[in-house]
Every structure is written in structure tokens, then in C-alpha cells.
Coordinates of C-alpha atoms in Angstrom, one line a residue:
X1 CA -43.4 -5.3 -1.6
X2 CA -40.3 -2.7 -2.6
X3 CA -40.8 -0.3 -5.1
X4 CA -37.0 1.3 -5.8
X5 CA -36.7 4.6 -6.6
X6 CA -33.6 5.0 -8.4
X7 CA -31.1 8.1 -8.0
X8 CA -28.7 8.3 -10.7
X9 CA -26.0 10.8 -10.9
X10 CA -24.7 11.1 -14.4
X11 CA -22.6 13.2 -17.0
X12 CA -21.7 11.3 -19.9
X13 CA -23.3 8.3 -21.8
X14 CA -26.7 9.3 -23.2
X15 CA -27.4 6.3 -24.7
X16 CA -26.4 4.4 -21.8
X17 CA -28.5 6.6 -19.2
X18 CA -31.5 6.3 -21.5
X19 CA -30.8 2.5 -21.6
X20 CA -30.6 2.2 -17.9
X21 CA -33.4 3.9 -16.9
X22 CA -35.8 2.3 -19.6
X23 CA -34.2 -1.4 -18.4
X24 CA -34.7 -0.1 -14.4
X25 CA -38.4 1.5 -14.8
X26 CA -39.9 -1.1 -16.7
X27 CA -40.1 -3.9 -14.0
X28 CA -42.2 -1.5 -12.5
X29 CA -39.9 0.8 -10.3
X30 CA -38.7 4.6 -10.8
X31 CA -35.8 7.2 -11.4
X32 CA -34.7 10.4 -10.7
X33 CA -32.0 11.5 -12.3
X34 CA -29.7 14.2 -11.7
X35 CA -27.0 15.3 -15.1
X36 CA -24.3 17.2 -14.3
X37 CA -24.7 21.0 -15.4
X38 CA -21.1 20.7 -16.6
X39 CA -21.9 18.2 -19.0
X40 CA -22.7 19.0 -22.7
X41 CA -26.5 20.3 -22.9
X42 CA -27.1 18.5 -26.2
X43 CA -26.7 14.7 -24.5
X44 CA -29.2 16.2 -21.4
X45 CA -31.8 17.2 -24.5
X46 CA -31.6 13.7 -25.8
X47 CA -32.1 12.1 -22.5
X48 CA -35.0 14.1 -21.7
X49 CA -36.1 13.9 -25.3
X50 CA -36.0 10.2 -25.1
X51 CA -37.5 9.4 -21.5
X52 CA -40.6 12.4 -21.6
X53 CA -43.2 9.7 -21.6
X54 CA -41.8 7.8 -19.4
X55 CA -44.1 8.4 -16.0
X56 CA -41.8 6.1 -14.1
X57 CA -38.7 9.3 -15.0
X58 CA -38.4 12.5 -13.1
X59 CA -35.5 15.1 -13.5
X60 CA -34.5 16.7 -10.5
X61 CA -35.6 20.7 -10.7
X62 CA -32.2 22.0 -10.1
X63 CA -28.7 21.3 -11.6
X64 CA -25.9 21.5 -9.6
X65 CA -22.3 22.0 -11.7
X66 CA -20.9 19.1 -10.2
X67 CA -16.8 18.4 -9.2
X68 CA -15.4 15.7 -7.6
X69 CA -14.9 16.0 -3.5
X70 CA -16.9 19.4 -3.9
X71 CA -20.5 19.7 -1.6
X72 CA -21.7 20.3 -5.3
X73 CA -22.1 16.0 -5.5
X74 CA -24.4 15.9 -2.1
X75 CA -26.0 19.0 -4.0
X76 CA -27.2 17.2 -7.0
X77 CA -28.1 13.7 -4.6
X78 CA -30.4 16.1 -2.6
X79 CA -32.0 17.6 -6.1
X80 CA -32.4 14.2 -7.1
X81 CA -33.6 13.0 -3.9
X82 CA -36.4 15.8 -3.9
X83 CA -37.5 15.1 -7.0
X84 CA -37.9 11.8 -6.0
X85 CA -39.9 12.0 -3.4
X86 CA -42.2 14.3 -4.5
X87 CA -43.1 12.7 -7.6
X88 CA -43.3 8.8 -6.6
X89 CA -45.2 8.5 -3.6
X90 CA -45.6 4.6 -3.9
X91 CA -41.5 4.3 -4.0
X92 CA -40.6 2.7 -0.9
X93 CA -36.2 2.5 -1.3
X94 CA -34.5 5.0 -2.7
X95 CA -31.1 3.6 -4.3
X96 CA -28.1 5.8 -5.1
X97 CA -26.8 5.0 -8.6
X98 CA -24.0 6.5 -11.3
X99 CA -24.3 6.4 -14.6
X100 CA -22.0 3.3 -14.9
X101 CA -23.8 1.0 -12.7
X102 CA -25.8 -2.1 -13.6
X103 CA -27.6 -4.7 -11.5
X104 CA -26.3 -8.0 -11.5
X105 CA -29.9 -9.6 -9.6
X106 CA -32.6 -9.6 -11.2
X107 CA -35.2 -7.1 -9.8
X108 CA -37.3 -10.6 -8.0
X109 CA -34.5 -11.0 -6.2
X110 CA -33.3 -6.9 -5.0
X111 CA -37.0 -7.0 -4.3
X112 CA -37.4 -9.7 -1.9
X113 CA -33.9 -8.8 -0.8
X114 CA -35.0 -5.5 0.4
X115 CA -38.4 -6.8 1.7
X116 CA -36.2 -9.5 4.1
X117 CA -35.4 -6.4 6.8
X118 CA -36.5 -3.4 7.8
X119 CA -32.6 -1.4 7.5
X120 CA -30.9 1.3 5.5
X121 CA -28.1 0.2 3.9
X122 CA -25.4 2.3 4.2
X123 CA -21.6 2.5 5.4
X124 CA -21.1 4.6 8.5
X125 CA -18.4 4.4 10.1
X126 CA -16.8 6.2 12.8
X127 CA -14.5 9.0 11.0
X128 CA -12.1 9.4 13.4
X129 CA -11.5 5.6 14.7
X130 CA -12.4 3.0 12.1
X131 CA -8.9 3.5 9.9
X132 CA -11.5 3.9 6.9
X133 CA -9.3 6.5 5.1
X134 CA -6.2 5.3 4.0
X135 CA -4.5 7.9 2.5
X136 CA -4.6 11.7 2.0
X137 CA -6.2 14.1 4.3
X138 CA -7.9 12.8 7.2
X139 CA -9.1 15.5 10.2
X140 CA -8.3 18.3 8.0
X141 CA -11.5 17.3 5.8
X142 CA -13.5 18.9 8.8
X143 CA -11.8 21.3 10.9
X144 CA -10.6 23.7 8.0
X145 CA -13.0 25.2 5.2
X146 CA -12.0 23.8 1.8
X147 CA -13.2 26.7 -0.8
X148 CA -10.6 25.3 -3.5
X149 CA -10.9 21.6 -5.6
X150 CA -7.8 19.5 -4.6
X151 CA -7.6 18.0 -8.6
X152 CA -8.3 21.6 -10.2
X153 CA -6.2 23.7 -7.7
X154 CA -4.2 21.8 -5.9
X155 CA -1.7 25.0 -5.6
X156 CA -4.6 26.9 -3.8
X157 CA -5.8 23.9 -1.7
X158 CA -3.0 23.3 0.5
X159 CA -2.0 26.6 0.4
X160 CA -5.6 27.3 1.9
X161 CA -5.2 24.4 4.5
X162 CA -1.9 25.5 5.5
X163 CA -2.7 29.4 6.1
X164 CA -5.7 27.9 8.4
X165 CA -3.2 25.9 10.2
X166 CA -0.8 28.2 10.5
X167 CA -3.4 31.1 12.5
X168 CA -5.2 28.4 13.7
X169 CA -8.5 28.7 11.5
X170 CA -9.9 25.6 12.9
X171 CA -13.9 25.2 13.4
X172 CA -16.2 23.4 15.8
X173 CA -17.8 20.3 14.2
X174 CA -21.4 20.0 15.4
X175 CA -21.7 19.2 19.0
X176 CA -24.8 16.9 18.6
X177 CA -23.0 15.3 15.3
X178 CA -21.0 12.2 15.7
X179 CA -18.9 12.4 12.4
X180 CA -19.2 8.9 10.3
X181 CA -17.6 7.9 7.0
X182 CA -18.3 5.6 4.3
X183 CA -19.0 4.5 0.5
X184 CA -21.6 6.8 -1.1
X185 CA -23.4 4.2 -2.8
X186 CA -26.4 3.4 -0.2
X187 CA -30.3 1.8 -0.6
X188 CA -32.1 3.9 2.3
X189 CA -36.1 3.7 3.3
X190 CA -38.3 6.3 2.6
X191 CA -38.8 7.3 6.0
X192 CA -35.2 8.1 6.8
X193 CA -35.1 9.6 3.1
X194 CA -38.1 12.4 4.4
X195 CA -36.5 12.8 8.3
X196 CA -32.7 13.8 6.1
X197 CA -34.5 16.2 4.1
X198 CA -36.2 17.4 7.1
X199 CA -33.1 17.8 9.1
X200 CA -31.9 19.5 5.6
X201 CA -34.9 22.3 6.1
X202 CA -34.5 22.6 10.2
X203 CA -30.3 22.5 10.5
X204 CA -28.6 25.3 8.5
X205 CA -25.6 25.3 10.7
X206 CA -25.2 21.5 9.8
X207 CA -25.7 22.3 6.1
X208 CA -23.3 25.0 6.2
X209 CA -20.6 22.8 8.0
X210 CA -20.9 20.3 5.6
X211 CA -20.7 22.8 2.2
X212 CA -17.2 23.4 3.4
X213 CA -16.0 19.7 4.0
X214 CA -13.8 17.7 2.0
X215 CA -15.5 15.0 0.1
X216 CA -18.8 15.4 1.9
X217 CA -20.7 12.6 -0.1
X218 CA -18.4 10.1 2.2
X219 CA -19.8 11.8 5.1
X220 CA -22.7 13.7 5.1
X221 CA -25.4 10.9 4.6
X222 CA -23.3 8.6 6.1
X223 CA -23.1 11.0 9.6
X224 CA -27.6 11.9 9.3
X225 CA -28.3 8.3 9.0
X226 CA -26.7 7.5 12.3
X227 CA -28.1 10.6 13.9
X228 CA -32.0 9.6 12.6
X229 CA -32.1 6.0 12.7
X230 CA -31.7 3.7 15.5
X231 CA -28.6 1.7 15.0
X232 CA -30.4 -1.6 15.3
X233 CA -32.0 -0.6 11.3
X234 CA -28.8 0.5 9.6
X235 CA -26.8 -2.2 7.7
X236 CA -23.5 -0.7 8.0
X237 CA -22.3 -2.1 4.0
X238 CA -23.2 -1.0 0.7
X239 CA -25.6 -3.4 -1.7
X240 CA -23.4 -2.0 -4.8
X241 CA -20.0 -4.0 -5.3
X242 CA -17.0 -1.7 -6.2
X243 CA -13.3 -2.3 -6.1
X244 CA -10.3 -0.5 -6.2
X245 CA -6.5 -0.5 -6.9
X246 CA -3.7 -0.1 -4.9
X247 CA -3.4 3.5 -6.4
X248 CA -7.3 4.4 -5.1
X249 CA -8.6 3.9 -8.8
X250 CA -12.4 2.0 -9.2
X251 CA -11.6 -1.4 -11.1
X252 CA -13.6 -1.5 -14.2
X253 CA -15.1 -4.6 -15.4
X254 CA -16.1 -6.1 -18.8
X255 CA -17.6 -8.9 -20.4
X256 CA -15.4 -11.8 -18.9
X257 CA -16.7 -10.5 -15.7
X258 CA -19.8 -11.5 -15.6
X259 CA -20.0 -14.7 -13.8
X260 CA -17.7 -13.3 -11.2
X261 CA -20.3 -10.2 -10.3
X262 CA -23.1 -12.5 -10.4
X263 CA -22.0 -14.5 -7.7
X264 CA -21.4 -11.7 -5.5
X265 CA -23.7 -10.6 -2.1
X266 CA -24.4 -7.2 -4.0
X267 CA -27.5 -5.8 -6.4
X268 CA -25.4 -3.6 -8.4
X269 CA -22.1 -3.3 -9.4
X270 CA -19.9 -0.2 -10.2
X271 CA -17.9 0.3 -12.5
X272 CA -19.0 -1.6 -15.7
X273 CA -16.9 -0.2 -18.7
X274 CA -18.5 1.2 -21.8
X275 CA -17.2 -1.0 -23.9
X276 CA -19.0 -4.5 -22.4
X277 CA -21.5 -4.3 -24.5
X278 CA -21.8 -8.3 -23.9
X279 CA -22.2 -8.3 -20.2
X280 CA -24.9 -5.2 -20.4
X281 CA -26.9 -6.9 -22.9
X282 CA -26.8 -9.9 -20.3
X283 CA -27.4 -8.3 -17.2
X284 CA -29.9 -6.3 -18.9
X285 CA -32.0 -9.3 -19.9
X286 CA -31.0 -10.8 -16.0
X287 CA -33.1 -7.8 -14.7
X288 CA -36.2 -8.5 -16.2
X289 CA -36.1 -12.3 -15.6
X290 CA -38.3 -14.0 -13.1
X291 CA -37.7 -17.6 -11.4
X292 CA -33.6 -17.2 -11.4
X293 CA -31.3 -18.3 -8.5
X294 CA -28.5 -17.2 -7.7
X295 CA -25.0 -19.1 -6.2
X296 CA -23.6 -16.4 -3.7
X297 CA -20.1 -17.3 -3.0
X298 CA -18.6 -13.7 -2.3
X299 CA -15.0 -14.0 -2.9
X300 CA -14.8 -11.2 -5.9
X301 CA -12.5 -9.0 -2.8
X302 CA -10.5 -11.5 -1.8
X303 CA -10.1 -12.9 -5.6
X304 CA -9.3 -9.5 -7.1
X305 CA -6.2 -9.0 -4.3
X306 CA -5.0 -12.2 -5.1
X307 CA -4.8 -12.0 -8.8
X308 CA -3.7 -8.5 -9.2
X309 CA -0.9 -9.3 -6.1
X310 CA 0.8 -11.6 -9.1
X311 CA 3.9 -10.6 -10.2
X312 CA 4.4 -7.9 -7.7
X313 CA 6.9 -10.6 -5.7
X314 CA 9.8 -9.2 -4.0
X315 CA 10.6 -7.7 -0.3
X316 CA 8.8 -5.2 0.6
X317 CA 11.0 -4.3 3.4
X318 CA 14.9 -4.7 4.1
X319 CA 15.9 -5.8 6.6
X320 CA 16.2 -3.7 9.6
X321 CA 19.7 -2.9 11.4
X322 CA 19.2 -4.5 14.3
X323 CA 18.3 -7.3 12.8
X324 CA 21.3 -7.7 10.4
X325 CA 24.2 -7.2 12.9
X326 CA 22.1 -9.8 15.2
X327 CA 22.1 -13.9 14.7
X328 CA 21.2 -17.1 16.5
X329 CA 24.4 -18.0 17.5
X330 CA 27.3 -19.9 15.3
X331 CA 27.1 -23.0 17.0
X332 CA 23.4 -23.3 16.4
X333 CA 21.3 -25.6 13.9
X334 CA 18.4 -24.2 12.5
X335 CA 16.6 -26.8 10.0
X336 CA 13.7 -25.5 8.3
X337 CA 11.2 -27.9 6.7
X338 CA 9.7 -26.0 3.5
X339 CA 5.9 -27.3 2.2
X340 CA 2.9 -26.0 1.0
X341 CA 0.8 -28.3 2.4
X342 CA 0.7 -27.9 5.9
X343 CA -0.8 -30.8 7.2
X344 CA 2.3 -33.1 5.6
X345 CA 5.2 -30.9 7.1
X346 CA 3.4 -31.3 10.5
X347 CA 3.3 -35.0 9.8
X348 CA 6.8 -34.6 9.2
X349 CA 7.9 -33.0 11.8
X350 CA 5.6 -35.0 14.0
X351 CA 7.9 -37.8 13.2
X352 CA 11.1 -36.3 13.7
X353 CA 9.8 -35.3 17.5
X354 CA 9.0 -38.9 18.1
X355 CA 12.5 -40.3 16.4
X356 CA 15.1 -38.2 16.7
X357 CA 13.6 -35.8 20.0
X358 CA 15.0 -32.5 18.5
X359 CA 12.3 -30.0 19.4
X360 CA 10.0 -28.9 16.4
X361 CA 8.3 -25.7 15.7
X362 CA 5.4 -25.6 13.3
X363 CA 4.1 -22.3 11.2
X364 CA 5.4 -19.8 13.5
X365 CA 5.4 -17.3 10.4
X366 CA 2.4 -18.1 9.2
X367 CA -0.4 -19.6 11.6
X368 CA -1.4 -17.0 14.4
X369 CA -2.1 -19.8 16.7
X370 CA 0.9 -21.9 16.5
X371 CA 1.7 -22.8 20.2
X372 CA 4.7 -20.4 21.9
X373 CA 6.1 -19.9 24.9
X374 CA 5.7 -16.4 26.4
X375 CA 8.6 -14.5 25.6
X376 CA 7.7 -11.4 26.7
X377 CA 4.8 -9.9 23.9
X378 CA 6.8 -10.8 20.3
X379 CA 5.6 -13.9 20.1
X380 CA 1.5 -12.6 20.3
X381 CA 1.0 -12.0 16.4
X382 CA 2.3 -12.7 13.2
X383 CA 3.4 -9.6 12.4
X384 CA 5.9 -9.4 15.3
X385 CA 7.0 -13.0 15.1
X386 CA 8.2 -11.7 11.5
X387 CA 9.5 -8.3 12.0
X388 CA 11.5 -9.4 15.1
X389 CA 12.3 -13.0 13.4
X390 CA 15.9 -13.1 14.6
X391 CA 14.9 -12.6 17.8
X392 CA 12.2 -14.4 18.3
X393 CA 14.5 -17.5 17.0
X394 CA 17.1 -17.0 19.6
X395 CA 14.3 -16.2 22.2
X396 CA 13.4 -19.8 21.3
X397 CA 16.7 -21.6 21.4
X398 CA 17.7 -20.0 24.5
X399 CA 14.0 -20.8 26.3
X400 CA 14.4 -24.5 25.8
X401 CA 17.9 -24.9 26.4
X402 CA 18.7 -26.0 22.9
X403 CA 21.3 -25.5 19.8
X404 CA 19.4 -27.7 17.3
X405 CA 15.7 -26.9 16.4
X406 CA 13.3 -27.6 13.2
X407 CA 10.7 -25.5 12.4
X408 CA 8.1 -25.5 8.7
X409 CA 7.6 -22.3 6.7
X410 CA 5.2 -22.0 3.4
X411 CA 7.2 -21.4 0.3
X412 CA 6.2 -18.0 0.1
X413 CA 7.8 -16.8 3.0
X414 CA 11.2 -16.4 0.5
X415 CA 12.4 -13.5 2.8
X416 CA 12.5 -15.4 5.6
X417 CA 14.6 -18.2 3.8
X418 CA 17.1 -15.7 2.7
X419 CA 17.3 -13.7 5.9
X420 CA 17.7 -17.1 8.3
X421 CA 20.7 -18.9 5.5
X422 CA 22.2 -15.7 5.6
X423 CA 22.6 -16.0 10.0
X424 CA 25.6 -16.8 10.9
X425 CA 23.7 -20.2 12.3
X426 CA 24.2 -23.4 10.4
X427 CA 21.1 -23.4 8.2
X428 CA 19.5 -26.3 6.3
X429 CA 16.7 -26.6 4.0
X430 CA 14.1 -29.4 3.3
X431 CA 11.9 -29.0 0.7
X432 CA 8.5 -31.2 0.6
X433 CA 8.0 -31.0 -3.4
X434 CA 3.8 -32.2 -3.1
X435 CA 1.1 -32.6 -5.8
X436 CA -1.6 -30.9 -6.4
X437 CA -4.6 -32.2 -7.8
X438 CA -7.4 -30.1 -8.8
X439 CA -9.9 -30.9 -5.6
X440 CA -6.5 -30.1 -3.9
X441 CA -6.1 -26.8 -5.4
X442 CA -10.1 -25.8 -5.2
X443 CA -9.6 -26.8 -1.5
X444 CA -6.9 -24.5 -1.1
X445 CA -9.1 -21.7 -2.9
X446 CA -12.1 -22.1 -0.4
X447 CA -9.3 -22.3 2.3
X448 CA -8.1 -18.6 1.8
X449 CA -11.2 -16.8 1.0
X450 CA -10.6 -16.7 -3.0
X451 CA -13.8 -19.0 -3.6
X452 CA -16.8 -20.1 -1.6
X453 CA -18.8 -23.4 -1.6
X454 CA -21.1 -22.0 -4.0
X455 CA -18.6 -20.7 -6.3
X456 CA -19.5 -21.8 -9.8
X457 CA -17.7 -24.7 -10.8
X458 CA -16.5 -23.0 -14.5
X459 CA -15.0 -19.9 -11.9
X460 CA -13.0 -22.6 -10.1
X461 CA -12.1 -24.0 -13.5
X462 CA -10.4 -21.2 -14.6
X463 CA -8.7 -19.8 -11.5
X464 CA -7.2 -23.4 -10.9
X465 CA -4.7 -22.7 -13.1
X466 CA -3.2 -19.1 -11.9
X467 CA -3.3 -20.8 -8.1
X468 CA -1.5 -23.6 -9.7
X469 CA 1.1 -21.6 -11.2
X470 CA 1.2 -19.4 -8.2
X471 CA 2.6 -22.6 -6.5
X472 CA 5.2 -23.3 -9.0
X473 CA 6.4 -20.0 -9.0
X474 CA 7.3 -19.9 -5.5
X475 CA 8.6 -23.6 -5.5
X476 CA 11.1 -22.2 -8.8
X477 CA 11.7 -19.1 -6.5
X478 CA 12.9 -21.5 -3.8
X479 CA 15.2 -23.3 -6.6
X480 CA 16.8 -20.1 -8.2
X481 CA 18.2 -18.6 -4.8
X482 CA 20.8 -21.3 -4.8
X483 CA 20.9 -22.4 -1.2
X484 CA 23.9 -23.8 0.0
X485 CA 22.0 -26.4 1.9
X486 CA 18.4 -27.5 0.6
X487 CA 17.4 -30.8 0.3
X488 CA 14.0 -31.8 -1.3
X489 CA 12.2 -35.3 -1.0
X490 CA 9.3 -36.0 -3.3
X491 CA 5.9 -37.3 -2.7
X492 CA 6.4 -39.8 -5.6
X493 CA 9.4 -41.3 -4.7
X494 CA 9.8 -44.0 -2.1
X495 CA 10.4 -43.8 1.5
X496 CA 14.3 -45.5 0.6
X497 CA 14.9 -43.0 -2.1
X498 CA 13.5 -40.0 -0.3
X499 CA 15.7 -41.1 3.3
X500 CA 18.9 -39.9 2.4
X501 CA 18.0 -36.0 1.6
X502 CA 16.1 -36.4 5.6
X503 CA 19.2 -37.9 6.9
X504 CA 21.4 -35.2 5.6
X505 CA 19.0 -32.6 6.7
X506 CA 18.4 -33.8 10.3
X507 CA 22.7 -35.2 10.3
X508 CA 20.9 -38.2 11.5
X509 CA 21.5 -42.1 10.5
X510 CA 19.8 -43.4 7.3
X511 CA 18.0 -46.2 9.2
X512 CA 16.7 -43.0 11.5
X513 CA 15.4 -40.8 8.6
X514 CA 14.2 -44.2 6.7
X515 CA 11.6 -44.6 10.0
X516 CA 10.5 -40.6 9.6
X517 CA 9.7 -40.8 6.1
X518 CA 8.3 -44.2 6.0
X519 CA 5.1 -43.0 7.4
X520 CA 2.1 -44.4 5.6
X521 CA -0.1 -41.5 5.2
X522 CA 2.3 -39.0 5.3
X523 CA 1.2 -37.4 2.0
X524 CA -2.2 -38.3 2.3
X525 CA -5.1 -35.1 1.7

């Protein structure tokens, strides 16, 4: 069975260190921990005051002063690691922790969960191609030596990085090395633990390439793993959840977070703030519990974009030049069928095919595979079809020899409605006001990734109402740009009240647009 050996890299938090470790070591596994030299020497007294007769504790036998992005990090991880393995023979994972970690399994489950496979888990990546950095620095983190700390010289670091570009200080990376990137939170096996410190012992030119990297700890595990271990036993993901912001900040979460952390595929979860008391008290117990099961539904990522995307509604882009000065032609009739719920739109338009033969597009914005003609490459993905809108629109008209077409759009796509009415086109709107009923809505959630099927029902019950809203929003969006020419037909109205706003839309007869909307199921789930 696993026995963990914890490796906890800490600076602050006494209380919560000697917490952690007590909560950690008493289900039977172990901890080496590794506090900063920078930090205050009383709090490392009172942790090592506090945890002396705990056999299960070791301290690593060096401190390294520790800064962020510095070698100094992988430093202390190595101390740590050392101490590790010399003092718990039995341990059979080591698991890379901060100080502001907690588990959110219980230890059964990380157990069994690391007995199900023979892999380290780890992120490794390769540096150069997988697009894992977004921002900053990217080749420069290897080829030039960084002897300055970005955040307390900044001055001195580019200046440094800019004299080595300009007389070409570059260096060699390690010819046998193939660089790879990725989270430094990482559960690896005790035999890949022993072959990285042997490596350590037996490849000083490696060592000293990587004391002069930028922001080693995202690279220099992540690059020995791949070189030590056969690919087929590295789990290229982390077990310890983290998120973070737009702005490259870790998300911090408290007490109301706790279902939500539970439910994700992950052991531990970073960052959990000082102040949830609450949810540390509860995870704590979670630890120690035995017979508990857990509902993983996963969508924390895709739940956390969502939410925090709210309120940040607008154009991201203008509109490019070529664009503006271009249109679909004056003589042409573009009629554009607005709904949130696809599958009635397509009814819709199905209809209008069959009655009135105008040619119908459906989600060209929005569904990848949305049937196209091949006009010439802008059609392939959505995020042509969208930049190149204009043209992709007259593209169409002119490929099947028409001046009247209808296509659907979601209500979200509110840039697209106010780039097309402002063509010099004739340009009509039909709005498909729907309802939404809760199974609906917790549909629609599963749908787009922001909850899974075993997402706790009291979860769905609260994010209900944001999606709801969410919907409204765009639909009062829709109703405050003032179009000159929207029409709107209602799913609780009948087929005779809802035919003229169709007839005006399509310039057909009322008998015609009577025989589209009269569909039976047309608003049917």
C-alpha cells in the first residue's frame, strides 16, 4: 500500500504548518519540511518545538534563503527531499506540498488512488512547443544566466538579459536534455525520487545550468523526470488543483468552497486562505475518515472561467478596416434568427427551407461543424468564420447564387449583431424568446463543461441561478441596442399570434409564416 512522504515548503503560518503536518502524519504517513531561512526564526522554533516527538517529522538539514523564480526554491525541494529519503525508508510517494495546501480526499482514497498505477505524476511538457507559458519571458529563461530576482531588481534583470543579448552571451542547454515545463506541485515514486538525486550527485554541468535558469522549479524536475522514467509511467498532470486569474494570480479559496474542491479529480488543493477556518476544520476531519465516496464531476476549471468571465461583456476587438469599408452588397437580405436553444432555431429554420425555399444557414459562428462549402480555407474554424465574418457572408451569397439568406446565431454573439445591421445589407432580426426550466438549465451546464453528471445536486442548485441570469442578460443586451428591425416570437404564445413577427421577418405571406411556426414540437426539449 502507499505510504506518502510529504514535502512541504513553507514560510509563514506556524500554527497552520504544525496543524498540517500533525493532520497528515497521523493516518500513518510522513513529512519533511523545508522553512524558508528568510522567515522569522521564532515561528521555525515553535514548529520544531511543537513537532520534536513526532517520529513521522523530519526537517531538512539545510536551509536555503528562499525567493520566488530563484534556483534557491529547487534548493530547499532537494533539502527536503534528502531528508526525506534518508529518514523514512518505508515512504513509498513523495508529494510536493506548500504551506497552504490541504487534501480534499481522505487519505483511503489518495492511497488507493496512488496504488491504482505505477506513474509519477507530474507536468512535463515540452518547453519550447506546448504554448505552456503565456506570458513573460519564454527562451530567455535558458539561454542567458539570470543572477538578479525579476520582483526585487527588475532594473538589474533586464538590464542583465539585454547586455547578454546584445554580445551575444547565449549558452548551450544540455545536449542530452530535452527541456520540459510544467506545475511544480508533483506526487513522484521513490525510485525516480533516488535516480534524480543520483543524477543530482553524477551531473554538475546540469546542476549548474539549471542554478542560473529562470524559474527552475517549473523546469528542472519537470525536464529529469522525462529523462529517468520511461514515458509510459509519467502522468503528465498534477494531483493538487490550483487556479489562476487572468492577471497570473493563484485563486484562493474559503469556506463556501468546499463542495466545489471535493468534487474535483485532485488530492489536494492550493491555495486555501487563512482565514477558512470552516473548510480546514472540515477537510481536516475528511482526511482521517474511512468508508467515504466521493462524486467526481471535474468542472471547478471550466466553472471558475465562467463565473469570473461575468460582467466583463463588451468587444474585445474593433472591428478591423477591411472589414468596415467592406459589405454584402445593398441589394442583399440577410435575416438572422436569434435563440439560445439551438435545437428550436434549427427547427425553425428547417421549416422556412421546406416553405419558403430561401437557403438557411445554421451556427456558422458558433458550431465548428456546421456544414460549408469550401471557400477557399475561411470557412475551416470558428475563429476565421468570425474574424473574416463579412467575407465569409458574401463568400456565401455569391457561392449559391443568392441575395436572400437566413442564418441562427446564439445571443451572445452581440458583436456580430451589431457589425452585420450595421452592413449596408438589409438586415432583420428574429428573436426566439424560450424558457428555461431548471433540468433545461442543468442540461445546458453539463453541455458546456461547467458541471458533470456527478456534480452534486446543491452545486447545480446554486449555479442555476448565475446561468439563468447569464441568459437574461444577453437577451436584455439584445433589447437595449435598439435594432431597427428585430422581431421576437414567444414560446408561450400561439402559432397565430407569433405568425406575423415570422412574416415580417421572412417578407413572406401570413398564411406562409402561420405553416412555419405552427410546427408541433417546435419548442419541445
Amino acid at each position: 500500500m502507499a505510504t506518502i512522504a510529504f514535502i512541504l515548503l513553507c514560510h509563514k503560518d506556524p500554527e497552520g504548518i504544525i496543524e498540517q503536518a500533525q493532520r497528515l502524519t497521523a493516518v500513518g504517513d510522513y513529512m519533511a519540511i523545508h522553512f524558508d531561512a528568510r522567515a522569522r526564526p521564532a515561528d521555525y522554533q515553535r514548529i520544531r518545538e511543537a513537532l520534536r516527538d513526532n517520529p513521522r517529522v523530519t526537517f531538512s538539514h539545510k536551509r536555503a534563503k528562499c525567493g520566488w523564480g530563484e534556483w534557491s526554491l529547487v534548493q530547499a525541494t532537494l533539502y527536503a527531499v534528502q531528508a526525506a529519503v534518508a529518514d523514512f525508508p518505508r515512504a513509498t510517494h513523495f508529494y510536493m506540498l506548500s504551506g497552504d495546501c490541504m487534501a480534499i480526499k481522505s487519505a483511503e482514497y489518495a492511497h488507493d488512488f496512488l496504488d491504482r498505477d505505477e506513474v509519477d505524476y507530474i507536468e512535463s511538457f515540452d518547453f519550447h512547443s506546448s504554448g505552456w507559458i503565456k506570458t513573460g519571458i519564454r527562451e530567455e529563461r535558458l539561454i542567458y544566466r539570470h543572477l538578479f530576482n525579476e520582483r526585487q531588481n527588475k532594473r538589474l534583470f533586464y538590464k542583465s538579459i539585454d547586455l547578454q543579448r546584445r554580445f551575444g552571451l547565449t549558452r548551450a542547454i544540455p545536449q542530452d536534455l530535452q527541456i520540459q515545463i510544467g506545475s511544480q506541485w508533483w506526487c513522484l515514486r521513490r525510485r525516480t525520487i533516488e535516480a534524480i538525486l543520483g543524477f543530482c550527485d553524477s551531473r554538475r554541468d546540469v546542476m549548474r545550468f539549471f542554478r542560473t535558469t529562470w524559474i527552475p522549479d517549473e523546469t528542472f524536475f519537470q525536464t529529469l523526470v522525462r529523462h529517468l522514467v520511461p514515458e509510459t509511467e509519467i502522468s503528465a498532470r498534477s494531483l493538487t488543483f490550483l487556479l489562476f486569474t487572468d492577471y497570473g494570480m493563484p485563486v484562493t479559496f474559503y469556506n463556501d468552497h468546499y463542495d466545489l474542491l471535493l468534487s474535483q479529480d485532485y488530492l489536494f488543493a492550493r491555495k486555501i486562505s487563512l482565514e477558512a477556518h470552516e473548510m480546514k476544520r472540515r477537510l481536516g476531519q475528511l482526511y482521517a475518515a474511512r468508508g467515504v465516496s466521493f462524486q467526481i464531476s471535474n468542472e471547478g476549471r471550466s466553472l471558475f472561467q465562467f463565473l469570473s468571465g461575468r460582467g466583463r461583456v463588451g468587444r474585445r476587438f474593433v472591428t478591423r478596416f477591411w472589414e468596415t469599408e467592406s459589405s454584402l452588397g445593398r441589394e442583399r437580405e440577410l435575416m438572422i434568427v436569434i435563440c439560445k436553444k439551438w435545437h428550436v432555431a434549427k427547427r425553425l429554420v428547417e421549416q422556412i427551407r421546406q416553405i419558403t425555399g430561401l437557403h438557411c444557414v445554421d451556427y456558422l459562428f458558433h458550431e465548428g461543424h456546421t456544414p460549408l462549402p469550401d471557400l477557399g480555407g475561411i470557412q475551416t474554424n470558428l475563429e476565421k468564420r468570425t474574424r473574416h465574418r463579412r467575407a465569409l457572408m458574401r463568400m456565401l451569397f455569391d457561392y449559391h447564387k443568392t441575395d436572400r439568406m437566413v442564418v441562427c446565431m446564439d445571443p451572445s454573439g452581440l458583436d456580430l449583431l451589431h457589425d452585420f445591421c450595421s452592413d449596408r445589407a438589409q438586415t432583420r432580426l428574429l428573436e426566439i424568446e424560450c424558457d428555461f426550466t431548471d433540468d433545461y438549465l442543468s442540461g445546458h451546464a453539463r453541455r458546456v463543461g461547467l458541471a458533470g453528471d456527478r456534480t452534486p445536486p446543491e452545486v447545480l442548485e446554486r449555479l442555476l441561478p448565475t446561468i439563468r441570469h447569464d441568459m437574461t442578460f444577453e437577451a436584455d443586451q439584445i433589447r437595449d441596442s435598439d435594432f431597427e428591425n428585430l422581431y421576437r416570437i414567444r414560446q408561450h404564445q400561439t402559432p397565430a399570434e407569433n405568425a406575423p413577427a415570422v412574416a415580417r421577418f421572412l417578407g413572406v405571406s401570413d398564411s406562409a409564416a402561420h405553416d412555419i411556426v405552427a410546427l408541433d414540437h417546435l419548442f419541445t426539449d
